[in-house]
Short mmCIF file of C-alpha atoms in Angstrom, two decimals:
data_model
loop_
_atom_site.label_atom_id
_atom_site.label_comp_id
_atom_site.label_asym_id
_atom_site.label_seq_id
_atom_site.Cartn_x
_atom_site.Cartn_y
_atom_site.Cartn_z
CA MET A 181 2.63 24.03 5.74
CA ASN A 182 6.29 24.56 4.91
CA CYS A 183 6.18 21.49 2.63
CA LEU A 184 4.30 23.62 0.08
CA GLU A 185 7.53 25.49 -0.65
CA ASN A 186 8.95 22.34 -2.23
CA SER A 187 5.75 20.89 -3.70
CA GLU A 188 6.48 22.45 -7.08
CA ARG A 189 10.04 21.14 -7.17
CA PHE A 190 11.69 17.75 -7.56
CA PHE A 191 14.44 16.31 -5.37
CA ILE A 192 17.28 15.21 -7.65
CA ASN A 193 20.92 14.55 -6.79
CA GLY A 194 20.56 15.97 -3.29
CA GLN A 195 18.86 19.24 -4.26
CA TRP A 196 15.38 20.65 -4.79
CA VAL A 197 15.23 21.59 -8.47
CA LEU A 198 12.72 23.27 -10.75
CA PRO A 199 10.94 21.17 -13.40
CA SER A 200 12.19 21.24 -16.97
CA ALA A 201 8.85 22.60 -18.22
CA PRO A 202 6.08 24.64 -16.55
CA ASP A 203 3.37 22.02 -16.03
CA GLU A 204 1.45 21.69 -12.79
CA LYS A 205 -1.54 20.04 -11.19
CA SER A 206 -3.88 21.22 -8.44
CA ILE A 207 -4.12 19.12 -5.29
CA ILE A 208 -7.80 18.79 -4.40
CA ASN A 209 -8.92 18.56 -0.79
CA PRO A 210 -11.59 15.81 -1.01
CA ALA A 211 -13.50 17.22 1.96
CA THR A 212 -14.06 20.60 0.29
CA GLU A 213 -13.55 19.81 -3.42
CA GLU A 214 -11.30 22.89 -3.52
CA PRO A 215 -7.58 23.16 -4.37
CA CYS A 216 -5.25 23.05 -1.37
CA GLY A 217 -1.96 23.32 -3.25
CA HIS A 218 -0.15 22.54 -6.48
CA ILE A 219 2.60 20.23 -7.65
CA ALA A 220 4.88 20.36 -10.64
CA LEU A 221 4.45 17.51 -13.11
CA ALA A 222 7.58 15.78 -14.33
CA GLN A 223 8.29 15.29 -18.01
CA VAL A 224 10.38 12.45 -19.41
CA GLN A 225 13.53 14.58 -19.21
CA ASP A 226 12.96 15.14 -15.47
CA VAL A 227 12.67 11.41 -14.88
CA ASN A 228 15.80 10.82 -16.96
CA ARG A 229 17.71 13.33 -14.85
CA ALA A 230 16.61 11.62 -11.61
CA VAL A 231 17.47 8.14 -12.90
CA GLU A 232 20.88 9.29 -14.10
CA ALA A 233 21.60 10.78 -10.66
CA ALA A 234 20.60 7.52 -9.00
CA ASP A 235 22.73 5.53 -11.42
CA ALA A 236 25.75 7.74 -10.77
CA ALA A 237 25.35 7.28 -7.01
CA PHE A 238 24.79 3.52 -7.17
CA GLY A 239 28.45 2.48 -7.29
CA ALA A 240 29.38 4.14 -4.00
CA TRP A 241 26.12 3.38 -2.15
CA SER A 242 26.02 -0.28 -3.20
CA ASN A 243 29.52 -0.74 -1.82
CA THR A 244 28.76 0.68 1.62
CA THR A 245 28.77 -1.79 4.46
CA CYS A 246 25.65 -2.76 6.32
CA ALA A 247 26.93 -0.79 9.31
CA GLU A 248 27.48 2.32 7.19
CA ARG A 249 23.95 2.17 5.80
CA LEU A 250 22.55 1.62 9.28
CA GLU A 251 24.39 4.68 10.56
CA ILE A 252 22.88 6.93 7.86
CA LEU A 253 19.39 5.41 7.68
CA GLY A 254 19.27 5.23 11.47
CA ARG A 255 18.96 9.02 11.60
CA ILE A 256 15.55 8.90 9.91
CA PRO A 257 13.23 7.75 12.75
CA SER A 258 13.88 10.66 15.11
CA ILE A 259 13.43 13.22 12.33
CA TYR A 260 10.24 11.48 11.21
CA GLN A 261 8.87 11.52 14.75
CA ARG A 262 9.61 15.23 15.07
CA ARG A 263 7.58 15.91 11.94
CA ALA A 264 4.83 13.37 12.64
CA GLU A 265 2.08 15.91 13.30
CA GLU A 266 2.93 17.80 10.14
CA MET A 267 2.83 14.50 8.25
CA ALA A 268 -0.57 13.61 9.69
CA GLN A 269 -2.00 17.00 8.77
CA ALA A 270 -0.73 16.63 5.19
CA ILE A 271 -2.24 13.16 4.80
CA SER A 272 -5.58 14.31 6.19
CA LEU A 273 -5.61 17.31 3.86
CA GLU A 274 -4.59 15.54 0.67
CA MET A 275 -6.60 12.31 0.85
CA GLY A 276 -9.32 12.98 3.40
CA ALA A 277 -8.26 10.66 6.20
CA PRO A 278 -9.82 11.64 9.54
CA ILE A 279 -7.09 13.34 11.55
CA THR A 280 -7.17 10.68 14.27
CA LEU A 281 -6.67 7.96 11.65
CA ALA A 282 -3.96 10.04 9.99
CA ARG A 283 -2.11 10.35 13.28
CA GLU A 284 -2.64 6.90 14.80
CA SER A 285 -2.56 4.71 11.68
CA GLN A 286 -1.42 6.47 8.51
CA THR A 287 1.61 8.28 9.94
CA THR A 288 2.57 5.61 12.47
CA ALA A 289 2.50 2.93 9.76
CA GLY A 290 5.31 4.75 7.99
CA LEU A 291 7.38 4.91 11.17
CA ALA A 292 6.72 1.23 11.86
CA HIS A 293 8.13 0.27 8.45
CA ILE A 294 11.16 2.50 8.91
CA GLU A 295 12.01 0.95 12.27
CA GLU A 296 11.30 -2.63 11.17
CA THR A 297 13.48 -2.25 8.07
CA LEU A 298 16.36 -1.02 10.22
CA ASN A 299 15.88 -3.96 12.54
CA ALA A 300 15.80 -6.40 9.61
CA LEU A 301 18.95 -4.84 8.15
CA ARG A 302 20.82 -5.37 11.42
CA HIS A 303 20.27 -9.11 11.13
CA TYR A 304 20.23 -9.63 7.35
CA GLN A 305 22.59 -12.27 5.98
CA PHE A 306 23.97 -10.89 2.72
CA GLU A 307 26.45 -13.77 2.26
CA GLU A 308 26.47 -17.50 2.93
CA CYS A 309 28.78 -20.42 2.07
CA LEU A 310 27.65 -23.65 0.44
CA ASP A 311 30.54 -26.09 0.16
CA ASP A 312 33.11 -24.12 -1.92
CA ILE A 313 30.46 -21.73 -3.24
CA LEU A 314 29.98 -18.21 -1.89
CA ILE A 315 26.37 -17.07 -2.29
CA THR A 316 26.12 -13.30 -2.19
CA HIS A 317 22.97 -11.16 -2.21
CA GLU A 318 23.85 -7.89 -3.89
CA PRO A 319 21.84 -4.71 -4.58
CA ILE A 320 20.13 -5.05 -7.95
CA GLY A 321 20.61 -1.46 -9.11
CA VAL A 322 18.47 1.65 -9.46
CA ALA A 323 14.98 1.12 -8.04
CA GLY A 324 12.00 2.94 -9.52
CA LEU A 325 9.24 3.16 -6.91
CA ILE A 326 5.67 4.15 -7.79
CA THR A 327 3.35 4.58 -4.81
CA PRO A 328 -0.41 5.13 -4.28
CA TRP A 329 -2.55 7.69 -2.48
CA ASN A 330 -4.59 5.52 -0.10
CA TRP A 331 -1.86 4.73 2.48
CA PRO A 332 0.83 7.15 1.30
CA MET A 333 3.37 6.78 4.12
CA ASN A 334 2.83 3.07 4.58
CA GLN A 335 3.64 2.44 0.93
CA ILE A 336 6.44 4.96 0.55
CA ALA A 337 8.24 3.72 3.67
CA CYS A 338 7.84 0.04 2.87
CA LYS A 339 9.40 0.55 -0.57
CA VAL A 340 12.02 3.26 -0.04
CA MET A 341 13.51 1.90 3.18
CA PRO A 342 14.07 -1.73 2.01
CA ALA A 343 15.51 -0.52 -1.30
CA LEU A 344 17.99 1.77 0.45
CA ALA A 345 18.76 -0.88 3.07
CA ALA A 346 19.59 -3.36 0.32
CA GLY A 347 22.09 -0.91 -1.17
CA CYS A 348 19.98 0.24 -4.11
CA THR A 349 19.57 3.86 -5.12
CA VAL A 350 16.05 5.16 -5.56
CA VAL A 351 13.77 7.27 -7.71
CA LEU A 352 10.36 7.70 -6.07
CA LYS A 353 7.27 8.73 -8.03
CA PRO A 354 4.49 9.22 -5.46
CA SER A 355 0.82 9.54 -6.30
CA GLU A 356 -0.03 12.84 -7.92
CA VAL A 357 -3.39 12.70 -6.11
CA ALA A 358 -1.89 12.84 -2.60
CA PRO A 359 1.67 14.16 -2.95
CA LEU A 360 2.24 16.45 0.04
CA SER A 361 3.23 13.68 2.43
CA ALA A 362 5.91 12.57 -0.04
CA VAL A 363 7.42 16.07 0.01
CA ILE A 364 7.69 15.93 3.81
CA PHE A 365 9.18 12.43 3.65
CA THR A 366 11.74 13.65 1.14
CA GLU A 367 12.67 16.56 3.38
CA ILE A 368 13.15 14.06 6.23
CA LEU A 369 15.57 11.99 4.14
CA GLN A 370 17.37 15.14 3.03
CA GLU A 371 17.87 16.15 6.67
CA ALA A 372 19.13 12.65 7.48
CA GLY A 373 22.03 13.33 5.13
CA LEU A 374 21.84 10.63 2.51
CA PRO A 375 24.57 11.07 -0.11
CA ALA A 376 23.54 13.00 -3.21
CA GLY A 377 21.73 10.86 -5.77
CA VAL A 378 20.99 7.96 -3.43
CA TYR A 379 17.37 9.07 -3.04
CA ASN A 380 15.49 11.09 -5.65
CA MET A 381 11.83 12.10 -5.97
CA VAL A 382 9.81 13.37 -8.91
CA GLN A 383 6.10 14.17 -8.94
CA GLY A 384 3.98 13.46 -11.97
CA GLU A 385 1.27 11.58 -13.78
CA GLY A 386 1.54 7.82 -13.99
CA THR A 387 1.08 7.83 -17.75
CA VAL A 388 4.08 10.15 -18.19
CA ALA A 389 6.48 10.03 -15.23
CA GLY A 390 5.54 6.51 -14.10
CA ASP A 391 5.79 5.17 -17.64
CA ALA A 392 9.17 6.82 -18.20
CA LEU A 393 10.48 5.34 -14.95
CA ALA A 394 9.27 1.84 -15.83
CA ARG A 395 10.78 2.03 -19.32
CA HIS A 396 14.17 3.49 -18.40
CA SER A 397 17.07 1.21 -19.31
CA LEU A 398 19.08 2.27 -16.22
CA VAL A 399 16.30 1.20 -13.84
CA SER A 400 16.83 -2.41 -12.70
CA VAL A 401 13.68 -2.93 -10.64
CA VAL A 402 10.27 -1.27 -10.51
CA SER A 403 8.05 -1.60 -7.45
CA PHE A 404 4.48 -0.49 -8.05
CA THR A 405 1.40 -0.30 -5.85
CA GLY A 406 -1.95 0.58 -7.39
CA SER A 407 -4.75 -0.84 -9.48
CA THR A 408 -4.36 -4.08 -11.41
CA GLN A 409 -4.98 -2.25 -14.69
CA ALA A 410 -2.18 0.25 -13.98
CA GLY A 411 0.08 -2.57 -12.80
CA ILE A 412 -0.32 -4.32 -16.14
CA ALA A 413 0.67 -1.09 -17.93
CA VAL A 414 3.79 -0.79 -15.76
CA ALA A 415 4.78 -4.40 -16.48
CA GLN A 416 4.30 -3.87 -20.22
CA ALA A 417 6.43 -0.72 -20.14
CA ALA A 418 9.16 -2.56 -18.21
CA ALA A 419 9.18 -5.69 -20.37
CA PRO A 420 11.53 -4.55 -23.18
CA THR A 421 14.36 -3.98 -20.68
CA VAL A 422 13.64 -7.26 -18.83
CA LYS A 423 13.75 -5.56 -15.45
CA ARG A 424 12.30 -7.01 -12.28
CA VAL A 425 8.74 -5.81 -11.63
CA LEU A 426 7.19 -6.00 -8.16
CA GLN A 427 3.46 -5.36 -7.96
CA GLU A 428 1.06 -4.90 -5.05
CA LEU A 429 -2.27 -4.55 -6.80
CA GLY A 430 -5.99 -4.86 -6.14
CA GLY A 431 -7.86 -7.06 -3.72
CA LYS A 432 -11.31 -8.46 -2.98
CA SER A 433 -10.56 -10.04 0.35
CA ALA A 434 -12.84 -12.63 1.90
CA ASN A 435 -13.69 -12.69 5.61
CA ILE A 436 -14.98 -16.15 6.52
CA ILE A 437 -16.98 -16.14 9.73
CA PHE A 438 -17.83 -19.55 11.17
CA PRO A 439 -20.77 -19.99 13.57
CA ASP A 440 -18.52 -21.42 16.33
CA THR A 441 -17.00 -17.96 16.97
CA ASP A 442 -18.56 -14.97 18.74
CA PHE A 443 -20.63 -14.26 15.64
CA ALA A 444 -21.93 -10.80 16.52
CA ASP A 445 -18.49 -9.56 17.50
CA ALA A 446 -16.88 -11.02 14.37
CA VAL A 447 -19.46 -9.39 12.08
CA GLU A 448 -19.13 -6.05 13.84
CA ARG A 449 -15.33 -6.08 13.64
CA GLY A 450 -15.42 -7.20 10.01
CA ALA A 451 -17.76 -4.36 9.03
CA GLN A 452 -15.64 -1.78 10.86
CA GLU A 453 -12.49 -3.02 9.12
CA CYS A 454 -14.22 -2.89 5.75
CA PHE A 455 -15.31 0.72 6.27
CA GLY A 456 -12.01 1.92 7.77
CA ASN A 457 -10.06 4.49 5.72
CA SER A 458 -13.37 5.03 3.84
CA GLY A 459 -12.99 1.53 2.39
CA GLN A 460 -9.81 2.59 0.57
CA SER A 461 -7.52 -0.26 1.61
CA CYS A 462 -6.48 -2.93 -0.86
CA ASP A 463 -6.62 -5.63 1.84
CA ALA A 464 -9.97 -4.56 3.32
CA PRO A 465 -12.31 -7.49 4.16
CA THR A 466 -14.93 -6.44 1.61
CA ARG A 467 -16.55 -9.88 1.15
CA MET A 468 -18.06 -11.24 4.35
CA LEU A 469 -18.88 -14.95 4.16
CA VAL A 470 -21.46 -16.26 6.66
CA PRO A 471 -23.65 -19.39 6.92
CA HIS A 472 -26.86 -19.10 4.91
CA ASP A 473 -29.02 -19.35 8.02
CA LEU A 474 -27.18 -16.44 9.65
CA MET A 475 -27.41 -14.09 6.67
CA GLU A 476 -30.20 -11.91 8.08
CA LYS A 477 -28.46 -11.62 11.44
CA ALA A 478 -25.20 -10.61 9.77
CA MET A 479 -26.98 -8.00 7.64
CA GLU A 480 -28.63 -6.51 10.71
CA ILE A 481 -25.39 -6.27 12.70
CA ALA A 482 -23.36 -4.85 9.80
CA ALA A 483 -26.11 -2.32 9.01
CA LYS A 484 -26.00 -1.03 12.59
CA VAL A 485 -22.25 -0.52 12.25
CA ALA A 486 -22.69 1.39 8.98
CA GLN A 487 -25.41 3.59 10.47
CA SER A 488 -23.46 4.33 13.66
CA LEU A 489 -20.28 5.66 12.06
CA ARG A 490 -19.54 9.35 12.47
CA ILE A 491 -19.00 10.74 8.95
CA GLY A 492 -17.75 14.24 8.31
CA ASN A 493 -14.94 16.77 8.48
CA PRO A 494 -11.54 15.00 8.59
CA ALA A 495 -10.18 17.76 10.82
CA ASP A 496 -12.64 16.80 13.59
CA SER A 497 -10.94 14.37 15.99
CA LEU A 498 -14.26 12.53 16.49
CA THR A 499 -14.77 11.80 12.78
CA GLU A 500 -14.51 8.10 11.94
CA ILE A 501 -15.12 8.18 8.17
CA GLY A 502 -13.91 10.92 5.86
CA PRO A 503 -14.49 11.41 2.14
CA VAL A 504 -13.08 9.18 -0.58
CA VAL A 505 -10.13 10.71 -2.34
CA SER A 506 -11.57 12.16 -5.56
CA SER A 507 -14.57 12.74 -7.77
CA THR A 508 -13.37 9.88 -9.98
CA GLN A 509 -13.47 7.47 -7.05
CA PHE A 510 -16.80 8.85 -5.81
CA ASN A 511 -18.47 8.38 -9.17
CA ARG A 512 -17.08 4.88 -9.65
CA ILE A 513 -18.32 3.80 -6.22
CA GLN A 514 -21.79 5.21 -6.93
CA THR A 515 -21.95 3.25 -10.17
CA LEU A 516 -20.99 0.00 -8.46
CA ILE A 517 -23.55 0.52 -5.70
CA GLU A 518 -26.19 0.96 -8.40
CA LYS A 519 -25.04 -2.26 -10.09
CA GLY A 520 -25.33 -4.14 -6.79
CA THR A 521 -28.97 -3.16 -6.46
CA ALA A 522 -29.70 -3.78 -10.14
CA GLN A 523 -28.26 -7.31 -9.97
CA GLY A 524 -30.45 -8.28 -7.02
CA ALA A 525 -28.30 -7.81 -3.93
CA ILE A 526 -30.34 -6.74 -0.88
CA LEU A 527 -29.45 -3.28 0.41
CA ALA A 528 -29.26 -3.36 4.23
CA ALA A 529 -27.71 0.08 4.78
CA GLY A 530 -26.40 3.04 2.84
CA GLY A 531 -26.86 3.24 -0.91
CA VAL A 532 -26.23 5.86 -3.56
CA GLY A 533 -25.74 9.53 -2.78
CA ARG A 534 -24.00 11.46 -0.04
CA PRO A 535 -24.74 11.04 3.68
CA ALA A 536 -27.41 13.37 5.03
CA GLY A 537 -26.18 16.90 5.64
CA LEU A 538 -23.00 16.54 3.59
CA MET A 539 -23.59 18.29 0.30
CA GLN A 540 -19.94 19.14 -0.37
CA GLY A 541 -17.02 16.71 -0.41
CA TYR A 542 -16.65 13.22 -1.82
CA TYR A 543 -18.51 11.51 1.00
CA VAL A 544 -19.96 8.03 0.44
CA ARG A 545 -22.65 6.41 2.57
CA PRO A 546 -21.23 3.28 4.27
CA THR A 547 -23.15 0.58 2.42
CA VAL A 548 -24.05 -3.02 3.26
CA PHE A 549 -25.35 -5.53 0.72
CA GLY A 550 -26.67 -8.95 1.71
CA HIS A 551 -27.51 -12.09 -0.32
CA VAL A 552 -24.65 -11.31 -2.68
CA THR A 553 -23.83 -14.09 -5.15
CA PRO A 554 -20.49 -14.77 -6.89
CA ASP A 555 -21.80 -13.72 -10.30
CA MET A 556 -22.52 -10.15 -9.15
CA VAL A 557 -20.16 -7.32 -10.02
CA ILE A 558 -19.92 -6.28 -6.36
CA ALA A 559 -18.63 -9.77 -5.54
CA GLN A 560 -15.86 -9.65 -8.12
CA GLU A 561 -14.68 -6.07 -8.66
CA GLU A 562 -12.63 -4.06 -6.21
CA ILE A 563 -14.90 -1.14 -5.25
CA PHE A 564 -12.35 0.76 -3.13
CA GLY A 565 -15.01 2.45 -1.07
CA PRO A 566 -17.03 1.73 2.11
CA VAL A 567 -19.13 -1.06 0.60
CA LEU A 568 -19.53 -4.47 2.24
CA SER A 569 -20.83 -7.51 0.33
CA ILE A 570 -22.22 -10.33 2.52
CA MET A 571 -22.33 -13.77 0.91
CA GLY A 572 -23.84 -17.00 2.22
CA TYR A 573 -22.13 -20.40 2.29
CA ALA A 574 -23.34 -23.95 2.94
CA ASP A 575 -20.37 -25.50 4.74
CA GLU A 576 -16.61 -25.17 5.23
CA ASP A 577 -15.71 -26.39 1.75
CA ASP A 578 -18.25 -24.03 0.20
CA ALA A 579 -16.80 -21.11 2.18
CA ILE A 580 -13.31 -21.90 0.91
CA ARG A 581 -14.61 -22.20 -2.66
CA LEU A 582 -16.31 -18.80 -2.43
CA ALA A 583 -13.28 -17.18 -0.84
CA ASN A 584 -11.15 -18.36 -3.76
CA SER A 585 -13.72 -17.43 -6.42
CA THR A 586 -12.21 -14.10 -7.52
CA PRO A 587 -9.06 -13.50 -9.58
CA TYR A 588 -7.57 -11.58 -6.64
CA GLY A 589 -5.57 -13.02 -3.77
CA LEU A 590 -4.12 -10.27 -1.61
CA ALA A 591 -5.59 -11.02 1.81
CA ALA A 592 -8.15 -13.17 3.60
CA TYR A 593 -9.58 -13.42 7.10
CA VAL A 594 -10.89 -16.37 9.12
CA GLN A 595 -12.93 -16.17 12.33
CA SER A 596 -13.46 -19.46 14.18
CA GLY A 597 -13.72 -20.65 17.76
CA SER A 598 -11.53 -23.58 16.73
CA LEU A 599 -7.92 -22.60 16.08
CA GLU A 600 -7.42 -25.99 14.40
CA ARG A 601 -10.19 -25.18 11.92
CA ALA A 602 -8.91 -21.64 11.34
CA ARG A 603 -5.44 -22.97 10.59
CA ARG A 604 -6.82 -25.66 8.27
CA VAL A 605 -8.90 -23.21 6.29
CA ALA A 606 -6.07 -20.66 6.08
CA ARG A 607 -3.84 -23.17 4.31
CA LYS A 608 -6.48 -23.62 1.60
CA LEU A 609 -6.98 -19.93 0.83
CA ARG A 610 -5.21 -18.47 -2.19
CA ALA A 611 -4.09 -15.24 -0.57
CA GLY A 612 -0.75 -13.72 0.37
CA THR A 613 -1.82 -12.86 3.91
CA VAL A 614 -4.41 -14.68 6.00
CA THR A 615 -5.36 -13.22 9.39
CA LEU A 616 -6.92 -15.48 12.00
CA ASN A 617 -9.39 -14.36 14.67
CA GLY A 618 -8.60 -10.67 14.57
CA ALA A 619 -4.84 -10.97 15.08
CA ALA A 620 -3.08 -7.61 15.09
CA TRP A 621 -1.52 -6.11 11.95
CA THR A 622 2.26 -6.35 11.94
CA VAL A 623 5.03 -5.01 9.72
CA LYS A 624 7.04 -8.16 10.38
CA ALA A 625 4.83 -10.25 8.06
CA PRO A 626 5.49 -10.32 4.31
CA PHE A 627 2.79 -8.53 2.31
CA GLY A 628 1.78 -9.23 -1.28
CA GLY A 629 -0.66 -11.26 -3.32
CA TYR A 630 -1.58 -14.12 -5.59
CA GLY A 631 -3.12 -13.80 -9.06
CA LEU A 632 -4.29 -10.34 -10.11
CA SER A 633 -3.19 -9.00 -6.73
CA GLY A 634 0.38 -8.98 -7.98
CA ASN A 635 3.74 -10.55 -7.19
CA GLY A 636 6.68 -9.97 -4.90
CA ARG A 637 6.56 -9.24 -1.17
CA GLU A 638 7.00 -6.14 0.96
CA CYS A 639 7.87 -5.53 4.63
CA SER A 640 10.82 -6.41 6.86
CA ARG A 641 13.49 -8.80 5.55
CA PHE A 642 11.13 -9.97 2.81
CA GLY A 643 11.06 -6.46 1.38
CA ILE A 644 14.86 -6.16 1.45
CA ALA A 645 15.21 -9.46 -0.40
CA GLU A 646 13.20 -8.17 -3.38
CA PHE A 647 15.86 -5.52 -4.08
CA LEU A 648 18.75 -7.99 -4.10
CA GLU A 649 20.25 -10.13 -6.85
CA THR A 650 21.81 -13.51 -6.05
CA LYS A 651 25.33 -14.31 -7.20
CA ALA A 652 27.14 -17.64 -6.90
CA ILE A 653 30.97 -17.59 -6.80
CA ILE A 654 32.03 -21.19 -7.40
CA GLY A 655 35.43 -22.26 -6.12
CA TYR A 656 35.50 -19.40 -3.63
CA GLY A 657 36.55 -21.70 -0.82
CA VAL A 658 39.27 -23.55 -2.76
CA ASP A 659 42.83 -22.28 -2.31
CA PRO A 660 44.71 -22.76 -5.66
CA GLN A 661 48.01 -22.92 -3.73
CA ALA A 662 46.79 -26.19 -2.19
CA HIS A 663 47.00 -28.03 -5.56
#
């Protein structure tokens, strides 16, 4: 892959540059547990250099017109499409996504955000008049963007593009676990011809590079996606400079299935969505809520889904579930599966250990627990692996209570044969996104959470708005010559 040439460099002020100190990290292929490349790790001085470049470029970029930004950013989609296969191969290699998923979901999600942001920018109202007041929405400043490994292009595109569209300049710190896709993305933006310093990228550890970015006095906004624990650390680092902090954090999303729907189909779809991307999606429907008297039926259906999935080599186009991303994740998932059993949940499928025949790679058995109660760890903690917890409820009010019984509130799902009921229940759920009856994912909807799932919203015009500051100019419409 030609991206490896730049994987040990940073992109600062329009050029690929060497790190200030020789420090690097191996990129581990989770399917083989062997290194597949290396990246340089940024030190504080590298982050400072990138932020200073972004700050120097901010004056000119923030004063471009919407049309000028559209002309430059509009070059990105065609270049991205040309390199789509290379992007998919990088994502599959670095984080273990099956190649079909990497092509059809991971890579295309990035393109969808790019195109939707451009569309939103074409129609965005940056100014409005209120009596004699001009309300302007102006770029906030340098944006520090810290992105995760589980949906690398989805998260990079839905942060970088809105920030640039708003008129901000950017320093991106992608995940050091899955960094190759970020190198390709950076090469795409370089080819698109963004002015020097408008977009910068440094690789590095969150505790060093991410912390330095969050603390920097010239950074006006930090957008972070990752664990709740890491999000708290970012917010604490940012607090002394009183910068805006946007966080898309963990989730423990409920999927309420009512008996008036096609129950078997709803359970099957819910299990498949939980296990997708090896369970490594923050909005995965990991808590399935079903009527008490349908618990055994739900366990049976979900277990069949778990047992039918093709698990194996991500490079095989027929593979449905690849490995989880790292040994750290694998071990954490194993521990939580053990806790589920120890606390009395009924194991319907899967369990600890690797799937049969897979002795190498961070492969996890798709696991289904039934009779899960709210006090259990697997009902409260984000597992971030292919583990489904099925919980029973008594009635509609009880289902809503259970759905809202965790400190998270990123997403929720409702399946009902009555649209009126689905709508009613959705309004009572404390979640940033509620999907009814299997409606399709869309980049037009704002994405973000309540509670420990974070704050702020991403996607489309909602994402652009987060990188803008509001100014009121009072008396703007009053001509002093008229007095």
